[in-house]
């Protein structure tokens, strides 16, 4: 079976035979790629993504054919059309039995929606642009004055900053609607993404397909006796929808009753963006108990999870965030806002605790429960690990994916005739 992936982020090193030694972006997809290669060697894989170069590049990596299509960020409609045409040419040249497009966020799904390729196609849902682009989800509970303060003056005329990002999200949501309406086969992981898919395309076929988790998160286990008590860990403070301000307000409340409180922030916070400067200013007000860890690789992230007391996800909207899944897999307690697809990952008071989205006092009270009750923390972490281990088993995921590919091929006109 020849399978061609279109991805937003996965880029493999050139001329590398051992996938386990690859440097990459798009970590969970590399784990999926490795699992598929190990478990289903009958599958021949190619990966297509974009790069800012001026011409298409092709090379082999770990026995996988890789294609880099020229496409700069914020490209024009004309440049997108050219990239689509080049992608269609690559499909025709390589001749896949089935195409797997990872995500509805970018333009790849238009290949099949506009009938530019004839190979049977399945699209996996990662996030969903339409609900992400709703004002409340995008900006959280920030006031208009706050949103203005989240911009540098220079960002507005040069079409940068959150307002322009919001406009791009709205535009991408319209493109995503065309992709969903124009395709038939979709993969997802939550009741939320299934509901939103069928609200747009009731006739779409939906296949449940879980995500792979990177190896380092399988190799460690959280232990309450070895973690740093009263330490919260949080990832991606780089966008208002991630709820950093809700966490900061909750931390202010917790600090009054937990003098030893520490909040570790993982991820890049750009000093060049208005929002990054806004967040850094808020961190500076609380520098005695908020610390920036910066971007971490998988090994470093797994270690920091084990050093922490609780993982917090205060987002205003999510589908199936990898941060929660990784924290569950290492077996630590998770506190999350009740939003999007997260209820498909956590069972309240069994494998995690929920709080109402945007409610900082309730977040503080919920985290405090874990701080004060070691038995509760251990029970939540233990149950989360069991659930995540089953959900992210790479053998089961690879087998399921191969079955979906086979079914999509069988349901194609050529497959039905055969």
Short mmCIF file of C-alpha atoms in Angstrom, two decimals:
data_model
loop_
_atom_site.label_atom_id
_atom_site.label_comp_id
_atom_site.label_asym_id
_atom_site.label_seq_id
_atom_site.Cartn_x
_atom_site.Cartn_y
_atom_site.Cartn_z
CA UNK A 1 0.00 0.00 0.00
CA UNK A 2 1.39 3.39 -1.00
CA UNK A 3 0.32 6.18 1.38
CA UNK A 4 1.06 9.87 0.91
CA UNK A 5 0.85 12.20 3.91
CA UNK A 6 0.30 15.95 3.65
CA UNK A 7 1.35 17.59 6.92
CA UNK A 8 1.61 21.07 8.38
CA UNK A 9 4.78 20.56 10.41
CA UNK A 10 6.56 17.22 9.97
CA UNK A 11 9.92 17.69 8.24
CA UNK A 12 12.42 14.82 8.27
CA UNK A 13 16.19 15.09 8.00
CA UNK A 14 17.81 14.34 4.66
CA UNK A 15 19.64 11.06 3.97
CA UNK A 16 18.94 9.47 7.36
CA UNK A 17 18.31 5.72 7.56
CA UNK A 18 17.32 5.47 11.23
CA UNK A 19 14.06 7.27 12.02
CA UNK A 20 14.79 7.17 15.75
CA UNK A 21 17.76 9.52 15.18
CA UNK A 22 15.87 12.10 13.18
CA UNK A 23 15.55 15.70 14.18
CA UNK A 24 12.12 16.97 13.30
CA UNK A 25 9.22 19.25 13.95
CA UNK A 26 5.76 17.80 14.54
CA UNK A 27 6.76 15.37 17.29
CA UNK A 28 3.67 13.21 17.68
CA UNK A 29 3.51 12.69 13.91
CA UNK A 30 7.06 11.38 13.90
CA UNK A 31 6.03 8.92 16.62
CA UNK A 32 3.12 7.87 14.40
CA UNK A 33 5.44 7.61 11.41
CA UNK A 34 7.83 5.37 13.36
CA UNK A 35 5.00 3.20 14.64
CA UNK A 36 3.53 2.77 11.18
CA UNK A 37 6.92 1.80 9.77
CA UNK A 38 7.63 -0.70 12.55
CA UNK A 39 4.17 -2.21 12.79
CA UNK A 40 3.04 -2.15 9.15
CA UNK A 41 6.13 -2.53 6.94
CA UNK A 42 3.93 -3.24 3.93
CA UNK A 43 3.04 0.45 3.85
CA UNK A 44 5.24 2.63 1.64
CA UNK A 45 5.10 6.19 2.91
CA UNK A 46 5.72 9.62 1.40
CA UNK A 47 5.45 12.94 3.22
CA UNK A 48 4.63 16.30 1.62
CA UNK A 49 4.83 19.65 3.41
CA UNK A 50 5.75 23.24 2.57
CA UNK A 51 8.92 25.26 2.96
CA UNK A 52 9.87 28.89 2.31
CA UNK A 53 12.19 28.01 -0.58
CA UNK A 54 11.69 28.91 -4.22
CA UNK A 55 11.43 25.42 -5.70
CA UNK A 56 10.21 21.93 -4.83
CA UNK A 57 12.74 19.70 -3.11
CA UNK A 58 12.67 15.90 -2.99
CA UNK A 59 14.84 13.59 -0.91
CA UNK A 60 14.71 10.31 1.03
CA UNK A 61 14.82 10.02 4.83
CA UNK A 62 14.58 6.75 6.70
CA UNK A 63 13.24 5.08 3.57
CA UNK A 64 10.50 7.71 3.24
CA UNK A 65 10.14 9.96 0.19
CA UNK A 66 9.94 13.60 1.31
CA UNK A 67 8.67 16.52 -0.76
CA UNK A 68 8.99 20.20 0.20
CA UNK A 69 6.67 22.48 -1.78
CA UNK A 70 7.44 26.22 -1.94
CA UNK A 71 4.87 28.19 0.05
CA UNK A 72 5.64 31.14 2.30
CA UNK A 73 3.54 32.04 5.32
CA UNK A 74 0.77 34.53 4.59
CA UNK A 75 0.99 33.70 0.90
CA UNK A 76 -1.44 35.17 -1.60
CA UNK A 77 -4.29 33.27 -3.24
CA UNK A 78 -2.21 33.09 -6.39
CA UNK A 79 0.72 31.50 -4.52
CA UNK A 80 -1.64 29.06 -2.83
CA UNK A 81 -3.08 28.05 -6.19
CA UNK A 82 0.43 27.43 -7.50
CA UNK A 83 1.27 25.32 -4.44
CA UNK A 84 -1.92 23.28 -4.88
CA UNK A 85 -1.06 22.66 -8.52
CA UNK A 86 2.43 21.51 -7.53
CA UNK A 87 1.00 19.19 -4.85
CA UNK A 88 -1.33 17.66 -7.45
CA UNK A 89 1.65 17.10 -9.74
CA UNK A 90 3.53 15.33 -6.92
CA UNK A 91 0.54 13.08 -6.27
CA UNK A 92 0.33 12.13 -9.92
CA UNK A 93 4.08 11.48 -10.09
CA UNK A 94 4.29 9.36 -6.92
CA UNK A 95 0.99 7.52 -7.43
CA UNK A 96 -0.35 6.83 -3.92
CA UNK A 97 -3.09 4.32 -3.26
CA UNK A 98 -4.48 6.65 -0.59
CA UNK A 99 -3.80 10.20 0.59
CA UNK A 100 -3.85 11.16 4.29
CA UNK A 101 -4.10 14.90 4.95
CA UNK A 102 -3.21 15.81 8.54
CA UNK A 103 -5.41 18.70 9.58
CA UNK A 104 -8.05 20.96 8.07
CA UNK A 105 -6.19 24.15 8.98
CA UNK A 106 -4.23 24.62 5.78
CA UNK A 107 -4.96 24.34 2.07
CA UNK A 108 -4.04 20.68 1.44
CA UNK A 109 -7.63 19.46 1.81
CA UNK A 110 -8.59 21.52 -1.25
CA UNK A 111 -6.74 18.99 -3.40
CA UNK A 112 -9.55 16.48 -2.98
CA UNK A 113 -12.34 19.02 -2.33
CA UNK A 114 -11.67 20.55 -5.75
CA UNK A 115 -11.09 17.18 -7.40
CA UNK A 116 -7.49 18.01 -8.29
CA UNK A 117 -6.42 14.46 -7.36
CA UNK A 118 -8.15 11.15 -8.01
CA UNK A 119 -6.57 9.08 -5.21
CA UNK A 120 -8.93 8.27 -2.32
CA UNK A 121 -8.37 10.76 0.49
CA UNK A 122 -8.87 10.85 4.25
CA UNK A 123 -8.44 13.96 6.39
CA UNK A 124 -7.61 13.81 10.08
CA UNK A 125 -8.96 16.59 12.29
CA UNK A 126 -6.49 18.31 14.61
CA UNK A 127 -7.98 21.65 15.60
CA UNK A 128 -11.02 23.22 13.91
CA UNK A 129 -10.68 26.74 12.62
CA UNK A 130 -14.36 27.74 12.76
CA UNK A 131 -14.83 27.37 16.53
CA UNK A 132 -11.26 28.52 17.19
CA UNK A 133 -12.03 31.71 15.26
CA UNK A 134 -15.02 32.66 17.40
CA UNK A 135 -14.22 35.92 19.19
CA UNK A 136 -14.56 34.56 22.73
CA UNK A 137 -12.47 31.48 22.00
CA UNK A 138 -9.79 33.42 20.14
CA UNK A 139 -9.34 36.28 22.61
CA UNK A 140 -10.62 34.58 25.76
CA UNK A 141 -12.27 36.88 28.28
CA UNK A 142 -10.00 39.84 27.45
CA UNK A 143 -11.66 43.23 27.13
CA UNK A 144 -11.26 45.36 24.02
CA UNK A 145 -8.85 47.57 25.97
CA UNK A 146 -6.78 44.51 26.85
CA UNK A 147 -6.76 43.39 23.23
CA UNK A 148 -5.47 46.80 22.14
CA UNK A 149 -2.75 46.62 24.80
CA UNK A 150 -1.75 43.22 23.39
CA UNK A 151 -0.47 44.96 20.25
CA UNK A 152 2.60 46.98 19.44
CA UNK A 153 1.71 50.13 17.52
CA UNK A 154 3.81 49.01 14.58
CA UNK A 155 1.91 45.71 14.26
CA UNK A 156 -1.35 47.20 12.99
CA UNK A 157 -0.06 48.92 9.82
CA UNK A 158 2.23 46.00 8.89
CA UNK A 159 -0.63 43.48 9.29
CA UNK A 160 0.77 41.66 12.31
CA UNK A 161 -0.52 40.98 15.78
CA UNK A 162 -3.64 39.34 17.15
CA UNK A 163 -6.21 41.37 15.18
CA UNK A 164 -4.63 40.37 11.89
CA UNK A 165 -4.22 36.78 13.14
CA UNK A 166 -7.93 36.79 13.92
CA UNK A 167 -8.72 37.91 10.37
CA UNK A 168 -6.51 35.11 9.01
CA UNK A 169 -8.27 32.58 11.25
CA UNK A 170 -11.64 33.72 9.91
CA UNK A 171 -10.37 33.36 6.35
CA UNK A 172 -8.95 29.90 7.12
CA UNK A 173 -12.31 28.93 8.64
CA UNK A 174 -14.04 29.67 5.34
CA UNK A 175 -11.47 27.55 3.50
CA UNK A 176 -11.90 24.80 6.08
CA UNK A 177 -15.65 24.76 5.44
CA UNK A 178 -14.98 24.15 1.74
CA UNK A 179 -12.62 21.31 2.69
CA UNK A 180 -15.15 19.67 5.01
CA UNK A 181 -18.00 19.99 2.53
CA UNK A 182 -15.87 18.73 -0.35
CA UNK A 183 -14.51 15.58 1.28
CA UNK A 184 -16.06 12.37 2.52
CA UNK A 185 -13.62 10.56 4.86
CA UNK A 186 -12.42 12.11 8.13
CA UNK A 187 -10.54 10.88 11.18
CA UNK A 188 -10.94 12.37 14.64
CA UNK A 189 -10.49 11.68 18.35
CA UNK A 190 -13.26 13.40 20.28
CA UNK A 191 -17.02 13.73 20.46
CA UNK A 192 -16.49 17.46 19.94
CA UNK A 193 -14.68 17.23 16.60
CA UNK A 194 -17.21 14.65 15.40
CA UNK A 195 -20.12 16.94 16.31
CA UNK A 196 -18.61 19.93 14.53
CA UNK A 197 -17.76 17.85 11.46
CA UNK A 198 -21.31 16.55 11.11
CA UNK A 199 -22.81 19.98 11.76
CA UNK A 200 -21.19 21.06 8.46
CA UNK A 201 -21.23 17.79 6.51
CA UNK A 202 -23.81 15.32 7.87
CA UNK A 203 -22.83 12.77 5.21
CA UNK A 204 -19.15 12.66 6.17
CA UNK A 205 -17.72 9.31 7.26
CA UNK A 206 -16.01 9.60 10.64
CA UNK A 207 -13.30 7.19 11.80
CA UNK A 208 -11.96 7.22 15.36
CA UNK A 209 -8.16 7.38 15.23
CA UNK A 210 -5.97 8.28 18.21
CA UNK A 211 -2.67 10.18 18.26
CA UNK A 212 0.74 8.71 18.98
CA UNK A 213 2.78 10.02 21.91
CA UNK A 214 6.55 10.47 21.81
CA UNK A 215 8.72 7.81 23.45
CA UNK A 216 10.12 9.88 26.36
CA UNK A 217 6.66 10.19 27.90
CA UNK A 218 6.40 6.39 28.03
CA UNK A 219 9.76 6.05 29.75
CA UNK A 220 9.04 8.01 32.94
CA UNK A 221 6.43 7.87 35.71
CA UNK A 222 5.33 10.66 38.00
CA UNK A 223 5.74 9.99 41.72
CA UNK A 224 4.27 12.33 44.30
CA UNK A 225 7.15 11.60 46.67
CA UNK A 226 9.66 12.88 44.12
CA UNK A 227 7.81 15.86 42.64
CA UNK A 228 8.16 19.44 43.82
CA UNK A 229 5.06 20.12 45.90
CA UNK A 230 2.92 23.14 44.99
CA UNK A 231 4.47 23.36 41.51
CA UNK A 232 2.12 23.91 38.56
CA UNK A 233 3.26 23.28 34.98
CA UNK A 234 1.57 24.87 31.97
CA UNK A 235 2.41 24.86 28.24
CA UNK A 236 2.03 27.30 25.32
CA UNK A 237 1.48 30.74 26.88
CA UNK A 238 1.66 32.14 23.35
CA UNK A 239 -1.97 32.91 22.53
CA UNK A 240 -4.98 34.31 24.45
CA UNK A 241 -7.05 31.18 23.75
CA UNK A 242 -4.57 29.19 25.86
CA UNK A 243 -5.84 30.97 28.97
CA UNK A 244 -2.57 32.21 30.49
CA UNK A 245 -4.32 35.19 32.09
CA UNK A 246 -6.81 32.87 33.81
CA UNK A 247 -3.89 30.90 35.25
CA UNK A 248 -2.10 34.06 36.37
CA UNK A 249 -5.19 35.23 38.27
CA UNK A 250 -5.59 31.79 39.85
CA UNK A 251 -1.91 31.85 40.84
CA UNK A 252 -2.44 35.21 42.57
CA UNK A 253 -5.14 33.57 44.70
CA UNK A 254 -3.09 30.43 45.39
CA UNK A 255 -0.02 32.43 46.38
CA UNK A 256 -1.90 33.88 49.35
CA UNK A 257 -2.49 30.39 50.79
CA UNK A 258 0.58 28.60 49.34
CA UNK A 259 3.67 30.78 49.87
CA UNK A 260 5.85 28.10 48.24
CA UNK A 261 3.82 28.15 45.00
CA UNK A 262 5.72 27.91 41.70
CA UNK A 263 4.21 28.09 38.21
CA UNK A 264 6.46 26.80 35.40
CA UNK A 265 5.64 28.10 31.91
CA UNK A 266 6.77 25.99 28.95
CA UNK A 267 6.99 27.38 25.43
CA UNK A 268 8.25 30.36 23.48
CA UNK A 269 7.06 33.82 24.48
CA UNK A 270 8.24 36.22 21.81
CA UNK A 271 9.48 39.62 22.93
CA UNK A 272 8.93 40.87 19.37
CA UNK A 273 5.15 40.39 19.38
CA UNK A 274 2.71 42.62 21.17
CA UNK A 275 1.05 39.68 22.88
CA UNK A 276 4.40 38.22 23.90
CA UNK A 277 5.37 41.52 25.51
CA UNK A 278 2.00 41.70 27.22
CA UNK A 279 2.45 38.21 28.72
CA UNK A 280 6.03 38.92 29.76
CA UNK A 281 4.85 42.06 31.55
CA UNK A 282 2.25 40.02 33.42
CA UNK A 283 4.91 37.45 34.33
CA UNK A 284 7.19 40.24 35.54
CA UNK A 285 4.54 41.33 38.03
CA UNK A 286 4.68 37.81 39.50
CA UNK A 287 8.34 36.90 39.02
CA UNK A 288 8.62 35.54 42.56
CA UNK A 289 6.41 32.55 41.67
CA UNK A 290 6.19 32.43 37.84
CA UNK A 291 9.18 31.12 35.89
CA UNK A 292 9.75 30.71 32.16
CA UNK A 293 11.30 27.41 31.06
CA UNK A 294 11.23 28.27 27.36
CA UNK A 295 10.78 25.62 24.64
CA UNK A 296 11.63 22.07 25.73
CA UNK A 297 12.29 18.88 23.80
CA UNK A 298 10.39 15.70 24.65
CA UNK A 299 12.95 14.39 27.17
CA UNK A 300 13.13 17.73 28.96
CA UNK A 301 9.35 18.09 28.99
CA UNK A 302 8.86 14.61 30.45
CA UNK A 303 11.34 15.43 33.21
CA UNK A 304 9.64 18.74 34.02
CA UNK A 305 6.25 17.01 34.22
CA UNK A 306 7.65 14.57 36.76
CA UNK A 307 9.11 17.45 38.76
CA UNK A 308 5.71 19.17 39.00
CA UNK A 309 2.72 18.60 41.27
CA UNK A 310 -0.08 19.25 38.77
CA UNK A 311 -0.53 19.98 35.06
CA UNK A 312 -2.99 22.78 34.27
CA UNK A 313 -4.73 23.48 30.94
CA UNK A 314 -6.84 26.67 31.24
CA UNK A 315 -7.57 27.01 27.49
CA UNK A 316 -10.75 28.59 26.18
CA UNK A 317 -10.93 26.06 23.34
CA UNK A 318 -9.07 22.82 22.52
CA UNK A 319 -9.72 19.58 20.69
CA UNK A 320 -7.28 16.96 21.98
CA UNK A 321 -4.26 18.86 23.33
CA UNK A 322 -1.04 16.86 23.34
CA UNK A 323 0.05 18.52 26.59
CA UNK A 324 -2.83 16.93 28.50
CA UNK A 325 -2.23 13.54 26.88
CA UNK A 326 1.48 13.61 27.72
CA UNK A 327 0.80 14.59 31.32
CA UNK A 328 -1.73 11.78 31.60
CA UNK A 329 0.72 9.27 30.19
CA UNK A 330 3.42 10.07 32.74
CA UNK A 331 0.72 9.56 35.37
CA UNK A 332 0.30 12.98 36.97
CA UNK A 333 -2.89 14.80 38.01
CA UNK A 334 -4.39 17.13 35.40
CA UNK A 335 -6.70 20.11 35.90
CA UNK A 336 -8.39 21.43 32.76
CA UNK A 337 -11.07 23.84 31.67
CA UNK A 338 -14.21 22.06 30.47
CA UNK A 339 -13.98 22.91 26.81
CA UNK A 340 -14.02 21.41 23.31
CA UNK A 341 -12.83 17.82 23.04
CA UNK A 342 -11.11 17.65 26.44
CA UNK A 343 -14.06 15.81 28.07
CA UNK A 344 -13.26 12.93 25.70
CA UNK A 345 -9.80 12.73 27.31
CA UNK A 346 -10.57 13.27 31.00
CA UNK A 347 -13.20 11.81 33.27
CA UNK A 348 -13.91 14.31 36.03
CA UNK A 349 -12.85 13.19 39.52
CA UNK A 350 -11.49 9.95 38.05
CA UNK A 351 -8.62 10.78 35.69
CA UNK A 352 -8.58 14.56 36.12
CA UNK A 353 -10.48 17.54 37.46
CA UNK A 354 -12.42 20.14 35.47
CA UNK A 355 -13.17 23.78 36.21
CA UNK A 356 -15.46 26.21 34.33
CA UNK A 357 -13.67 27.89 31.43
CA UNK A 358 -12.26 31.29 32.35
CA UNK A 359 -13.12 30.96 36.06
CA UNK A 360 -9.87 31.80 37.88
CA UNK A 361 -11.20 31.43 41.46
CA UNK A 362 -12.58 27.98 40.64
CA UNK A 363 -9.29 27.01 38.99
CA UNK A 364 -7.45 28.05 42.15
CA UNK A 365 -9.85 26.06 44.33
CA UNK A 366 -9.54 22.98 42.09
CA UNK A 367 -5.73 23.06 42.10
CA UNK A 368 -5.80 23.57 45.85
CA UNK A 369 -7.70 20.28 46.23
CA UNK A 370 -4.79 18.44 44.64
CA UNK A 371 -2.22 20.37 46.68
CA UNK A 372 -3.99 19.36 49.89
CA UNK A 373 -4.87 15.74 49.12
CA UNK A 374 -2.03 13.40 48.12
CA UNK A 375 -4.36 10.42 47.86
CA UNK A 376 -6.53 12.30 45.36
CA UNK A 377 -3.49 13.35 43.32
CA UNK A 378 -2.17 9.79 43.18
CA UNK A 379 -5.57 8.34 42.24
CA UNK A 380 -6.05 10.86 39.42
CA UNK A 381 -2.55 10.26 38.08
CA UNK A 382 -2.83 6.49 38.26
CA UNK A 383 -6.15 6.39 36.41
CA UNK A 384 -4.92 8.91 33.84
CA UNK A 385 -1.87 6.75 33.10
CA UNK A 386 -3.99 3.64 32.57
CA UNK A 387 -6.39 5.47 30.24
CA UNK A 388 -3.64 7.18 28.26
CA UNK A 389 -1.58 4.00 27.91
CA UNK A 390 -4.50 2.26 26.24
CA UNK A 391 -5.52 5.27 24.16
CA UNK A 392 -2.03 5.95 22.78
CA UNK A 393 -0.77 2.39 22.28
CA UNK A 394 1.24 2.73 19.09
CA UNK A 395 0.57 -0.81 17.87
CA UNK A 396 -3.18 -0.35 18.10
CA UNK A 397 -2.96 3.09 16.49
CA UNK A 398 -0.87 1.84 13.56
CA UNK A 399 -3.20 -1.12 12.98
CA UNK A 400 -6.25 1.14 13.16
CA UNK A 401 -4.72 3.59 10.70
CA UNK A 402 -3.90 0.81 8.22
CA UNK A 403 -7.47 -0.48 8.52
CA UNK A 404 -8.84 3.02 7.83
CA UNK A 405 -6.61 3.38 4.79
CA UNK A 406 -7.86 0.05 3.48
CA UNK A 407 -11.49 1.01 4.05
CA UNK A 408 -11.08 4.39 2.34
CA UNK A 409 -9.53 2.64 -0.68
CA UNK A 410 -12.32 0.06 -0.69
CA UNK A 411 -15.00 2.78 -0.58
CA UNK A 412 -13.50 4.64 -3.54
CA UNK A 413 -15.21 4.14 -6.94
CA UNK A 414 -12.30 1.99 -8.12
CA UNK A 415 -12.40 -0.08 -4.94
CA UNK A 416 -16.15 -0.66 -5.17
CA UNK A 417 -15.81 -1.77 -8.80
CA UNK A 418 -13.07 -4.23 -7.80
#
